[in-house]
C-alpha cells in the first residue's frame, strides 16, 4: 500500500523506537481520515490515498521534524539537584558519633552501605527512566490487588515484627508497608485517570489498604498513602460534588475510628503524645529527643559549632540536625532549598503537560516526596510529632532512598516521553 510505504519512509528518519511507533500510529490515523474526506469528494480509494499522502508533504521533512520533536528528553537539572543531595548525604554519616549507640565506630560500615544503596538507587532511576510508563496503566487494578494481598499478609502473617511493625523477610529482601506504597500510587493514578469508579467504590478502594496499613501497623505509611490519594483525587476530573461527598464520608469514617482507637492506646503511646505537647515534663523519656534537637539547633548558629551534640538516629531521621550543627543554619537552608528545588522542578514540568496518566503519575509521586520533605523538616523544627520519617535523599536508609528514587525515576520517565502525551503529532510541549 502507498500509505505503508510513505509511513516507513517517514519513520526511517526517527531515531527513537518509541517515537517511531507513536508517529506511525498518529500519521496512519491522520491519513485514514484524510483518505475518507477525499473519497467523499468522489475520488476512488486509490486516488484518495494518493491525495492524502501528497497533502502530507515530503516524508523526509516530516520524519526529520518528528525526530526533532519526539527526541527523548533528559532533565539534567533535576538529575543534578538529586546528585547534590546524594553527595551531601555522606556528611551526616561521618558526623554522627556511632560509638555512643553501637559501642564501636560504624562510620566505615555506614559509608560502604551508603555506596551500595546509591548503586541500587541509580539503577532504579535509570530503569524507570527508560521504561515506558504508559504500558503500566492497564495493570492498575492488578497492581492494586497485588498491593492489597501483600498488605494483608503483612498484617496477619508477618515473618518478623520489629518494634511492633510487621515485615516480610525473604533472604536480603525486606518488605514493609512503606515498600508497597509505589504499587498503590501507580494504581490510583490509573483509577483517577480513567474516572470509572463511583464515589462509594472509591471509598471502599481507599479504605481497604488503609485498614491493613494501620493493622501492620505503620502510621508513616498510612499518613503518606492517605495524603497522596487525597491529592490525586482533588486534581482528578471528578465533579466537585463527588469530591465533597467522598471526602466527608472518608473523614467521618476516620474520625469515628479515632474515637475507637484513642481509648485503646497503650501508656507508652500516650507518653509520646504528651512528650510532643510538653517535652520538658518528660526530659528522660520521650521528651529527650525533642529537647536534644531543640538545644542542638539553638547552639548551631549560622556557621555551626565545634561541639556536636549527640542526637539519637542522627544519621537517619535527624540528618538535617547534624548538618546544621556541623555547618550552621546556612547549610540547613541550602539543603532545604535544594530539596524544595527538586519539587519545584518536577511540578514546573508536570504543569505543562495536558491531563493524562503521566501527569497523574507524576503528581502522585511528587506529592509523596513533598509530604516526606515537609513533615521531616517540620518534625525537626518541633512543629509536628516525631514519627521516624526520613528526609528524602539525605537520611541514611535503603528503603527511603529507593522510594524517593522511584519518584525521580517516574518524573524522568514522563519527561522523557512528554511529546507522546496528548493527541496529534503536531503537538509539542517543550
mmCIF file of C-alpha atoms in Angstrom, residues 76-397:
data_model
loop_
_atom_site.group_PDB
_atom_site.id
_atom_site.type_symbol
_atom_site.label_atom_id
_atom_site.label_comp_id
_atom_site.label_asym_id
_atom_site.label_seq_id
_atom_site.Cartn_x
_atom_site.Cartn_y
_atom_site.Cartn_z
ATOM 1 C CA UNK A 76 19.713 17.091 33.572
ATOM 2 C CA UNK A 77 18.843 19.866 36.010
ATOM 3 C CA UNK A 78 16.699 17.500 38.084
ATOM 4 C CA UNK A 79 19.416 14.841 37.965
ATOM 5 C CA UNK A 80 21.974 17.439 39.039
ATOM 6 C CA UNK A 81 19.874 18.550 42.017
ATOM 7 C CA UNK A 82 19.445 14.948 43.168
ATOM 8 C CA UNK A 83 23.188 14.329 42.744
ATOM 9 C CA UNK A 84 23.906 17.293 45.048
ATOM 10 C CA UNK A 85 21.605 15.846 47.704
ATOM 11 C CA UNK A 86 23.146 12.397 47.415
ATOM 12 C CA UNK A 87 26.626 13.824 47.798
ATOM 13 C CA UNK A 88 25.503 15.827 50.824
ATOM 14 C CA UNK A 89 24.024 12.698 52.420
ATOM 15 C CA UNK A 90 27.510 11.458 53.344
ATOM 16 C CA UNK A 91 28.059 14.365 55.754
ATOM 17 C CA UNK A 92 25.634 13.164 58.487
ATOM 18 C CA UNK A 93 27.255 9.714 58.337
ATOM 19 C CA UNK A 94 30.768 10.975 59.043
ATOM 20 C CA UNK A 95 29.456 13.486 61.617
ATOM 21 C CA UNK A 96 27.330 11.008 63.583
ATOM 22 C CA UNK A 97 29.033 9.545 66.689
ATOM 23 C CA UNK A 98 28.064 5.899 66.301
ATOM 24 C CA UNK A 99 30.138 4.768 69.290
ATOM 25 C CA UNK A 100 27.552 6.064 71.765
ATOM 26 C CA UNK A 101 24.752 3.858 70.451
ATOM 27 C CA UNK A 102 26.617 0.964 68.799
ATOM 28 C CA UNK A 103 29.599 0.808 71.129
ATOM 29 C CA UNK A 104 32.000 0.973 68.187
ATOM 30 C CA UNK A 105 32.859 3.281 65.305
ATOM 31 C CA UNK A 106 30.482 2.258 62.492
ATOM 32 C CA UNK A 107 31.374 5.085 60.109
ATOM 33 C CA UNK A 108 33.155 2.888 57.548
ATOM 34 C CA UNK A 109 30.272 0.390 57.676
ATOM 35 C CA UNK A 110 27.717 3.135 57.015
ATOM 36 C CA UNK A 111 29.772 4.623 54.191
ATOM 37 C CA UNK A 112 30.097 1.252 52.458
ATOM 38 C CA UNK A 113 26.378 0.702 52.923
ATOM 39 C CA UNK A 114 25.645 4.151 51.528
ATOM 40 C CA UNK A 115 27.666 3.487 48.370
ATOM 41 C CA UNK A 116 25.810 0.205 47.873
ATOM 42 C CA UNK A 117 22.479 1.951 48.359
ATOM 43 C CA UNK A 118 23.470 4.591 45.801
ATOM 44 C CA UNK A 119 24.283 1.952 43.197
ATOM 45 C CA UNK A 120 20.841 0.410 43.544
ATOM 46 C CA UNK A 121 19.204 3.861 43.549
ATOM 47 C CA UNK A 122 20.932 4.893 40.307
ATOM 48 C CA UNK A 123 19.970 1.586 38.678
ATOM 49 C CA UNK A 124 16.338 2.047 39.739
ATOM 50 C CA UNK A 125 16.206 5.614 38.415
ATOM 51 C CA UNK A 126 17.748 4.547 35.089
ATOM 52 C CA UNK A 127 15.431 1.560 34.683
ATOM 53 C CA UNK A 128 12.333 3.671 35.389
ATOM 54 C CA UNK A 129 13.501 6.473 33.104
ATOM 55 C CA UNK A 130 13.976 4.124 30.153
ATOM 56 C CA UNK A 131 10.750 2.206 30.882
ATOM 57 C CA UNK A 132 7.649 3.397 29.056
ATOM 58 C CA UNK A 133 5.317 4.275 31.925
ATOM 59 C CA UNK A 134 2.267 4.210 29.610
ATOM 60 C CA UNK A 135 2.429 0.422 29.420
ATOM 61 C CA UNK A 136 1.742 0.187 33.157
ATOM 62 C CA UNK A 137 -1.630 1.950 33.147
ATOM 63 C CA UNK A 138 -3.611 -1.108 32.058
ATOM 64 C CA UNK A 139 -2.267 -3.035 35.058
ATOM 65 C CA UNK A 140 -3.651 -0.537 37.590
ATOM 66 C CA UNK A 141 -6.207 -2.934 39.074
ATOM 67 C CA UNK A 142 -3.726 -5.832 39.128
ATOM 68 C CA UNK A 143 -1.172 -3.662 40.973
ATOM 69 C CA UNK A 144 -3.827 -2.580 43.442
ATOM 70 C CA UNK A 145 -4.880 -6.161 44.169
ATOM 71 C CA UNK A 146 -1.238 -7.248 44.452
ATOM 72 C CA UNK A 147 -0.548 -4.469 46.956
ATOM 73 C CA UNK A 148 -3.674 -5.371 48.907
ATOM 74 C CA UNK A 149 -2.614 -9.022 49.164
ATOM 75 C CA UNK A 150 0.875 -8.023 50.346
ATOM 76 C CA UNK A 151 -0.618 -5.746 52.998
ATOM 77 C CA UNK A 152 -2.963 -8.497 54.175
ATOM 78 C CA UNK A 153 -0.054 -10.912 54.540
ATOM 79 C CA UNK A 154 1.984 -8.224 56.325
ATOM 80 C CA UNK A 155 -0.855 -7.604 58.760
ATOM 81 C CA UNK A 156 -1.701 -11.186 59.644
ATOM 82 C CA UNK A 157 1.262 -13.370 58.634
ATOM 83 C CA UNK A 158 4.482 -11.345 59.069
ATOM 84 C CA UNK A 159 7.742 -13.248 59.214
ATOM 85 C CA UNK A 160 9.043 -10.867 61.882
ATOM 86 C CA UNK A 161 7.958 -7.879 63.942
ATOM 87 C CA UNK A 162 10.405 -5.122 64.840
ATOM 88 C CA UNK A 163 9.256 -2.543 67.407
ATOM 89 C CA UNK A 164 5.677 -3.527 66.702
ATOM 90 C CA UNK A 165 5.900 -3.156 62.897
ATOM 91 C CA UNK A 166 5.392 -6.097 60.561
ATOM 92 C CA UNK A 167 7.953 -7.253 57.985
ATOM 93 C CA UNK A 168 8.141 -9.961 55.347
ATOM 94 C CA UNK A 169 11.682 -11.294 55.046
ATOM 95 C CA UNK A 170 12.999 -13.463 52.212
ATOM 96 C CA UNK A 171 16.779 -13.548 52.316
ATOM 97 C CA UNK A 172 18.058 -9.998 51.679
ATOM 98 C CA UNK A 173 14.580 -8.866 50.550
ATOM 99 C CA UNK A 174 12.636 -6.973 53.197
ATOM 100 C CA UNK A 175 9.043 -5.872 52.626
ATOM 101 C CA UNK A 176 7.149 -3.494 54.894
ATOM 102 C CA UNK A 177 4.067 -1.334 54.416
ATOM 103 C CA UNK A 178 6.157 1.553 53.038
ATOM 104 C CA UNK A 179 7.611 -0.560 50.226
ATOM 105 C CA UNK A 180 4.112 -1.422 48.972
ATOM 106 C CA UNK A 181 3.096 2.226 48.523
ATOM 107 C CA UNK A 182 4.518 2.700 44.975
ATOM 108 C CA UNK A 183 2.220 -0.076 43.719
ATOM 109 C CA UNK A 184 -0.771 1.702 45.245
ATOM 110 C CA UNK A 185 0.238 5.107 43.863
ATOM 111 C CA UNK A 186 0.591 3.727 40.332
ATOM 112 C CA UNK A 187 -2.804 2.033 40.691
ATOM 113 C CA UNK A 188 -4.566 5.170 41.946
ATOM 114 C CA UNK A 189 -3.064 7.282 39.160
ATOM 115 C CA UNK A 190 -4.681 4.855 36.708
ATOM 116 C CA UNK A 191 -8.003 4.839 38.586
ATOM 117 C CA UNK A 192 -8.278 8.630 38.623
ATOM 118 C CA UNK A 193 -7.159 8.981 35.001
ATOM 119 C CA UNK A 194 -9.947 6.717 33.808
ATOM 120 C CA UNK A 195 -12.521 8.009 36.313
ATOM 121 C CA UNK A 196 -14.738 4.923 36.027
ATOM 122 C CA UNK A 197 -15.376 4.301 39.708
ATOM 123 C CA UNK A 198 -18.310 5.777 41.614
ATOM 124 C CA UNK A 199 -17.870 7.578 44.929
ATOM 125 C CA UNK A 200 -18.785 4.599 47.096
ATOM 126 C CA UNK A 201 -16.411 2.384 45.130
ATOM 127 C CA UNK A 202 -13.583 4.876 45.606
ATOM 128 C CA UNK A 203 -14.247 4.902 49.355
ATOM 129 C CA UNK A 204 -14.035 1.100 49.534
ATOM 130 C CA UNK A 205 -10.886 1.025 47.393
ATOM 131 C CA UNK A 206 -9.295 3.693 49.584
ATOM 132 C CA UNK A 207 -10.253 2.276 52.979
ATOM 133 C CA UNK A 208 -9.190 -1.346 52.393
ATOM 134 C CA UNK A 209 -5.419 -0.693 52.024
ATOM 135 C CA UNK A 210 -5.576 1.942 54.768
ATOM 136 C CA UNK A 211 -7.083 -0.584 57.166
ATOM 137 C CA UNK A 212 -4.346 -3.141 56.513
ATOM 138 C CA UNK A 213 -1.604 -0.485 56.695
ATOM 139 C CA UNK A 214 -2.850 0.559 60.129
ATOM 140 C CA UNK A 215 -3.068 -3.094 61.129
ATOM 141 C CA UNK A 216 0.595 -3.638 60.170
ATOM 142 C CA UNK A 217 0.862 -1.088 61.887
ATOM 143 C CA UNK A 218 2.633 1.752 60.090
ATOM 144 C CA UNK A 219 1.462 5.276 60.838
ATOM 145 C CA UNK A 220 4.050 6.706 58.435
ATOM 146 C CA UNK A 221 2.770 4.592 55.528
ATOM 147 C CA UNK A 222 -0.838 5.412 56.433
ATOM 148 C CA UNK A 223 -0.060 9.137 56.505
ATOM 149 C CA UNK A 224 1.713 9.051 53.129
ATOM 150 C CA UNK A 225 -0.883 6.818 51.485
ATOM 151 C CA UNK A 226 -3.849 8.894 52.630
ATOM 152 C CA UNK A 227 -2.144 12.150 51.664
ATOM 153 C CA UNK A 228 -1.142 11.107 48.149
ATOM 154 C CA UNK A 229 -4.531 9.588 47.294
ATOM 155 C CA UNK A 230 -6.248 12.734 48.581
ATOM 156 C CA UNK A 231 -4.099 14.958 46.356
ATOM 157 C CA UNK A 232 -4.723 12.757 43.305
ATOM 158 C CA UNK A 233 -8.460 12.758 43.993
ATOM 159 C CA UNK A 234 -8.698 16.541 44.187
ATOM 160 C CA UNK A 235 -6.734 17.098 40.960
ATOM 161 C CA UNK A 236 -8.751 14.438 39.116
ATOM 162 C CA UNK A 237 -11.698 15.132 36.806
ATOM 163 C CA UNK A 238 -14.320 14.009 39.317
ATOM 164 C CA UNK A 239 -17.022 16.614 39.924
ATOM 165 C CA UNK A 240 -16.873 18.995 42.875
ATOM 166 C CA UNK A 241 -19.962 17.304 44.333
ATOM 167 C CA UNK A 242 -18.338 13.853 44.150
ATOM 168 C CA UNK A 243 -15.178 15.205 45.793
ATOM 169 C CA UNK A 244 -17.102 16.827 48.653
ATOM 170 C CA UNK A 245 -19.354 13.831 49.306
ATOM 171 C CA UNK A 246 -16.488 11.344 49.157
ATOM 172 C CA UNK A 247 -14.255 13.492 51.377
ATOM 173 C CA UNK A 248 -16.980 13.885 54.009
ATOM 174 C CA UNK A 249 -17.657 10.148 54.022
ATOM 175 C CA UNK A 250 -13.975 9.247 54.413
ATOM 176 C CA UNK A 251 -13.444 11.952 57.053
ATOM 177 C CA UNK A 252 -16.412 10.610 59.013
ATOM 178 C CA UNK A 253 -15.025 7.097 58.830
ATOM 179 C CA UNK A 254 -11.566 8.200 60.006
ATOM 180 C CA UNK A 255 -12.986 10.352 62.826
ATOM 181 C CA UNK A 256 -15.220 7.555 64.116
ATOM 182 C CA UNK A 257 -12.289 5.163 64.136
ATOM 183 C CA UNK A 258 -10.129 7.659 66.007
ATOM 184 C CA UNK A 259 -12.682 7.707 68.817
ATOM 185 C CA UNK A 260 -12.377 3.929 68.976
ATOM 186 C CA UNK A 261 -8.571 3.847 68.730
ATOM 187 C CA UNK A 262 -7.610 6.602 71.209
ATOM 188 C CA UNK A 263 -9.084 4.875 74.331
ATOM 189 C CA UNK A 264 -7.157 1.719 73.369
ATOM 190 C CA UNK A 265 -3.736 3.406 73.144
ATOM 191 C CA UNK A 266 -1.032 1.943 75.383
ATOM 192 C CA UNK A 267 0.648 4.031 78.066
ATOM 193 C CA UNK A 268 3.888 4.375 76.071
ATOM 194 C CA UNK A 269 1.908 5.690 73.099
ATOM 195 C CA UNK A 270 0.194 8.292 75.264
ATOM 196 C CA UNK A 271 3.556 9.318 76.717
ATOM 197 C CA UNK A 272 4.832 10.000 73.173
ATOM 198 C CA UNK A 273 1.866 12.301 72.585
ATOM 199 C CA UNK A 274 2.305 14.107 75.901
ATOM 200 C CA UNK A 275 6.046 14.467 75.273
ATOM 201 C CA UNK A 276 5.378 16.226 71.983
ATOM 202 C CA UNK A 277 2.990 18.661 73.687
ATOM 203 C CA UNK A 278 5.276 19.269 76.673
ATOM 204 C CA UNK A 279 8.752 17.730 76.221
ATOM 205 C CA UNK A 280 10.152 19.466 79.329
ATOM 206 C CA UNK A 281 7.895 17.312 81.510
ATOM 207 C CA UNK A 282 9.466 14.120 80.098
ATOM 208 C CA UNK A 283 13.189 15.042 79.872
ATOM 209 C CA UNK A 284 14.456 11.496 80.473
ATOM 210 C CA UNK A 285 11.780 9.713 78.416
ATOM 211 C CA UNK A 286 10.161 10.504 75.074
ATOM 212 C CA UNK A 287 10.743 14.222 75.541
ATOM 213 C CA UNK A 288 14.533 13.763 75.496
ATOM 214 C CA UNK A 289 14.824 13.784 71.707
ATOM 215 C CA UNK A 290 12.662 16.909 71.350
ATOM 216 C CA UNK A 291 14.844 18.734 73.862
ATOM 217 C CA UNK A 292 18.100 17.432 72.363
ATOM 218 C CA UNK A 293 17.125 18.565 68.861
ATOM 219 C CA UNK A 294 15.991 21.967 70.138
ATOM 220 C CA UNK A 295 19.235 22.520 72.052
ATOM 221 C CA UNK A 296 21.343 21.367 69.098
ATOM 222 C CA UNK A 297 19.643 23.828 66.753
ATOM 223 C CA UNK A 298 19.941 26.665 69.279
ATOM 224 C CA UNK A 299 23.679 26.050 69.701
ATOM 225 C CA UNK A 300 24.461 25.700 65.983
ATOM 226 C CA UNK A 301 24.264 29.343 64.953
ATOM 227 C CA UNK A 302 24.686 30.479 61.364
ATOM 228 C CA UNK A 303 28.013 28.735 60.782
ATOM 229 C CA UNK A 304 27.885 25.659 63.032
ATOM 230 C CA UNK A 305 29.566 24.689 66.254
ATOM 231 C CA UNK A 306 32.680 22.714 67.158
ATOM 232 C CA UNK A 307 30.829 20.628 69.779
ATOM 233 C CA UNK A 308 28.438 18.212 68.032
ATOM 234 C CA UNK A 309 25.646 17.223 70.375
ATOM 235 C CA UNK A 310 24.648 13.555 70.184
ATOM 236 C CA UNK A 311 21.195 13.050 68.645
ATOM 237 C CA UNK A 312 19.638 9.554 68.537
ATOM 238 C CA UNK A 313 19.158 8.450 64.918
ATOM 239 C CA UNK A 314 21.261 11.425 63.900
ATOM 240 C CA UNK A 315 22.334 9.807 60.645
ATOM 241 C CA UNK A 316 18.771 8.873 59.674
ATOM 242 C CA UNK A 317 15.702 10.777 60.891
ATOM 243 C CA UNK A 318 17.695 13.772 62.176
ATOM 244 C CA UNK A 319 20.371 14.001 59.492
ATOM 245 C CA UNK A 320 19.462 17.641 58.856
ATOM 246 C CA UNK A 321 20.112 18.450 62.516
ATOM 247 C CA UNK A 322 23.656 17.066 62.224
ATOM 248 C CA UNK A 323 24.245 19.098 59.075
ATOM 249 C CA UNK A 324 23.100 22.263 60.814
ATOM 250 C CA UNK A 325 25.257 21.512 63.868
ATOM 251 C CA UNK A 326 28.314 20.980 61.693
ATOM 252 C CA UNK A 327 27.910 23.837 59.198
ATOM 253 C CA UNK A 328 25.204 26.068 60.677
ATOM 254 C CA UNK A 329 21.875 27.418 59.528
ATOM 255 C CA UNK A 330 23.436 28.424 56.213
ATOM 256 C CA UNK A 331 23.959 24.746 55.347
ATOM 257 C CA UNK A 332 20.486 23.816 56.578
ATOM 258 C CA UNK A 333 18.844 26.483 54.441
ATOM 259 C CA UNK A 334 20.920 25.410 51.432
ATOM 260 C CA UNK A 335 19.911 21.752 51.783
ATOM 261 C CA UNK A 336 16.236 22.618 52.284
ATOM 262 C CA UNK A 337 16.427 24.912 49.245
ATOM 263 C CA UNK A 338 17.785 22.121 47.047
ATOM 264 C CA UNK A 339 15.109 19.718 48.346
ATOM 265 C CA UNK A 340 12.488 22.352 47.568
ATOM 266 C CA UNK A 341 14.019 22.978 44.138
ATOM 267 C CA UNK A 342 13.583 19.275 43.270
ATOM 268 C CA UNK A 343 9.849 19.536 43.969
ATOM 269 C CA UNK A 344 9.520 22.832 42.072
ATOM 270 C CA UNK A 345 11.381 21.438 39.072
ATOM 271 C CA UNK A 346 9.111 18.389 38.852
ATOM 272 C CA UNK A 347 5.930 20.435 39.351
ATOM 273 C CA UNK A 348 7.063 23.001 36.759
ATOM 274 C CA UNK A 349 7.460 20.272 34.162
ATOM 275 C CA UNK A 350 4.255 18.405 35.005
ATOM 276 C CA UNK A 351 2.221 21.632 34.952
ATOM 277 C CA UNK A 352 2.994 21.981 31.235
ATOM 278 C CA UNK A 353 1.559 18.564 30.398
ATOM 279 C CA UNK A 354 -2.073 18.036 29.389
ATOM 280 C CA UNK A 355 -4.404 15.964 31.530
ATOM 281 C CA UNK A 356 -3.070 12.422 31.223
ATOM 282 C CA UNK A 357 -1.996 9.291 33.056
ATOM 283 C CA UNK A 358 1.596 10.516 33.066
ATOM 284 C CA UNK A 359 0.577 13.787 34.695
ATOM 285 C CA UNK A 360 -1.388 11.983 37.433
ATOM 286 C CA UNK A 361 1.525 9.620 37.981
ATOM 287 C CA UNK A 362 3.992 12.459 38.492
ATOM 288 C CA UNK A 363 1.597 14.424 40.715
ATOM 289 C CA UNK A 364 1.238 11.350 42.931
ATOM 290 C CA UNK A 365 4.995 10.807 43.029
ATOM 291 C CA UNK A 366 5.893 14.418 43.828
ATOM 292 C CA UNK A 367 3.147 14.562 46.480
ATOM 293 C CA UNK A 368 4.754 11.544 48.120
ATOM 294 C CA UNK A 369 8.123 13.322 48.055
ATOM 295 C CA UNK A 370 6.763 16.654 49.332
ATOM 296 C CA UNK A 371 4.918 15.053 52.237
ATOM 297 C CA UNK A 372 8.111 13.365 53.427
ATOM 298 C CA UNK A 373 10.167 16.504 52.918
ATOM 299 C CA UNK A 374 7.646 18.837 54.546
ATOM 300 C CA UNK A 375 6.890 16.629 57.530
ATOM 301 C CA UNK A 376 10.551 15.818 58.173
ATOM 302 C CA UNK A 377 11.560 19.492 58.286
ATOM 303 C CA UNK A 378 8.527 20.400 60.431
ATOM 304 C CA UNK A 379 9.341 17.488 62.763
ATOM 305 C CA UNK A 380 12.910 18.710 63.211
ATOM 306 C CA UNK A 381 11.658 22.223 63.999
ATOM 307 C CA UNK A 382 9.309 20.773 66.624
ATOM 308 C CA UNK A 383 6.133 21.728 64.797
ATOM 309 C CA UNK A 384 4.981 18.126 64.322
ATOM 310 C CA UNK A 385 5.389 14.923 66.387
ATOM 311 C CA UNK A 386 8.402 12.686 65.802
ATOM 312 C CA UNK A 387 7.296 9.646 63.784
ATOM 313 C CA UNK A 388 10.579 8.397 62.358
ATOM 314 C CA UNK A 389 10.178 9.871 58.880
ATOM 315 C CA UNK A 390 13.359 10.158 56.812
ATOM 316 C CA UNK A 391 14.455 13.276 54.950
ATOM 317 C CA UNK A 392 14.481 12.400 51.214
ATOM 318 C CA UNK A 393 17.963 11.593 49.818
ATOM 319 C CA UNK A 394 19.712 12.944 52.941
ATOM 320 C CA UNK A 395 18.829 10.404 55.640
ATOM 321 C CA UNK A 396 20.671 7.093 55.746
ATOM 322 C CA UNK A 397 18.384 4.194 54.845
#
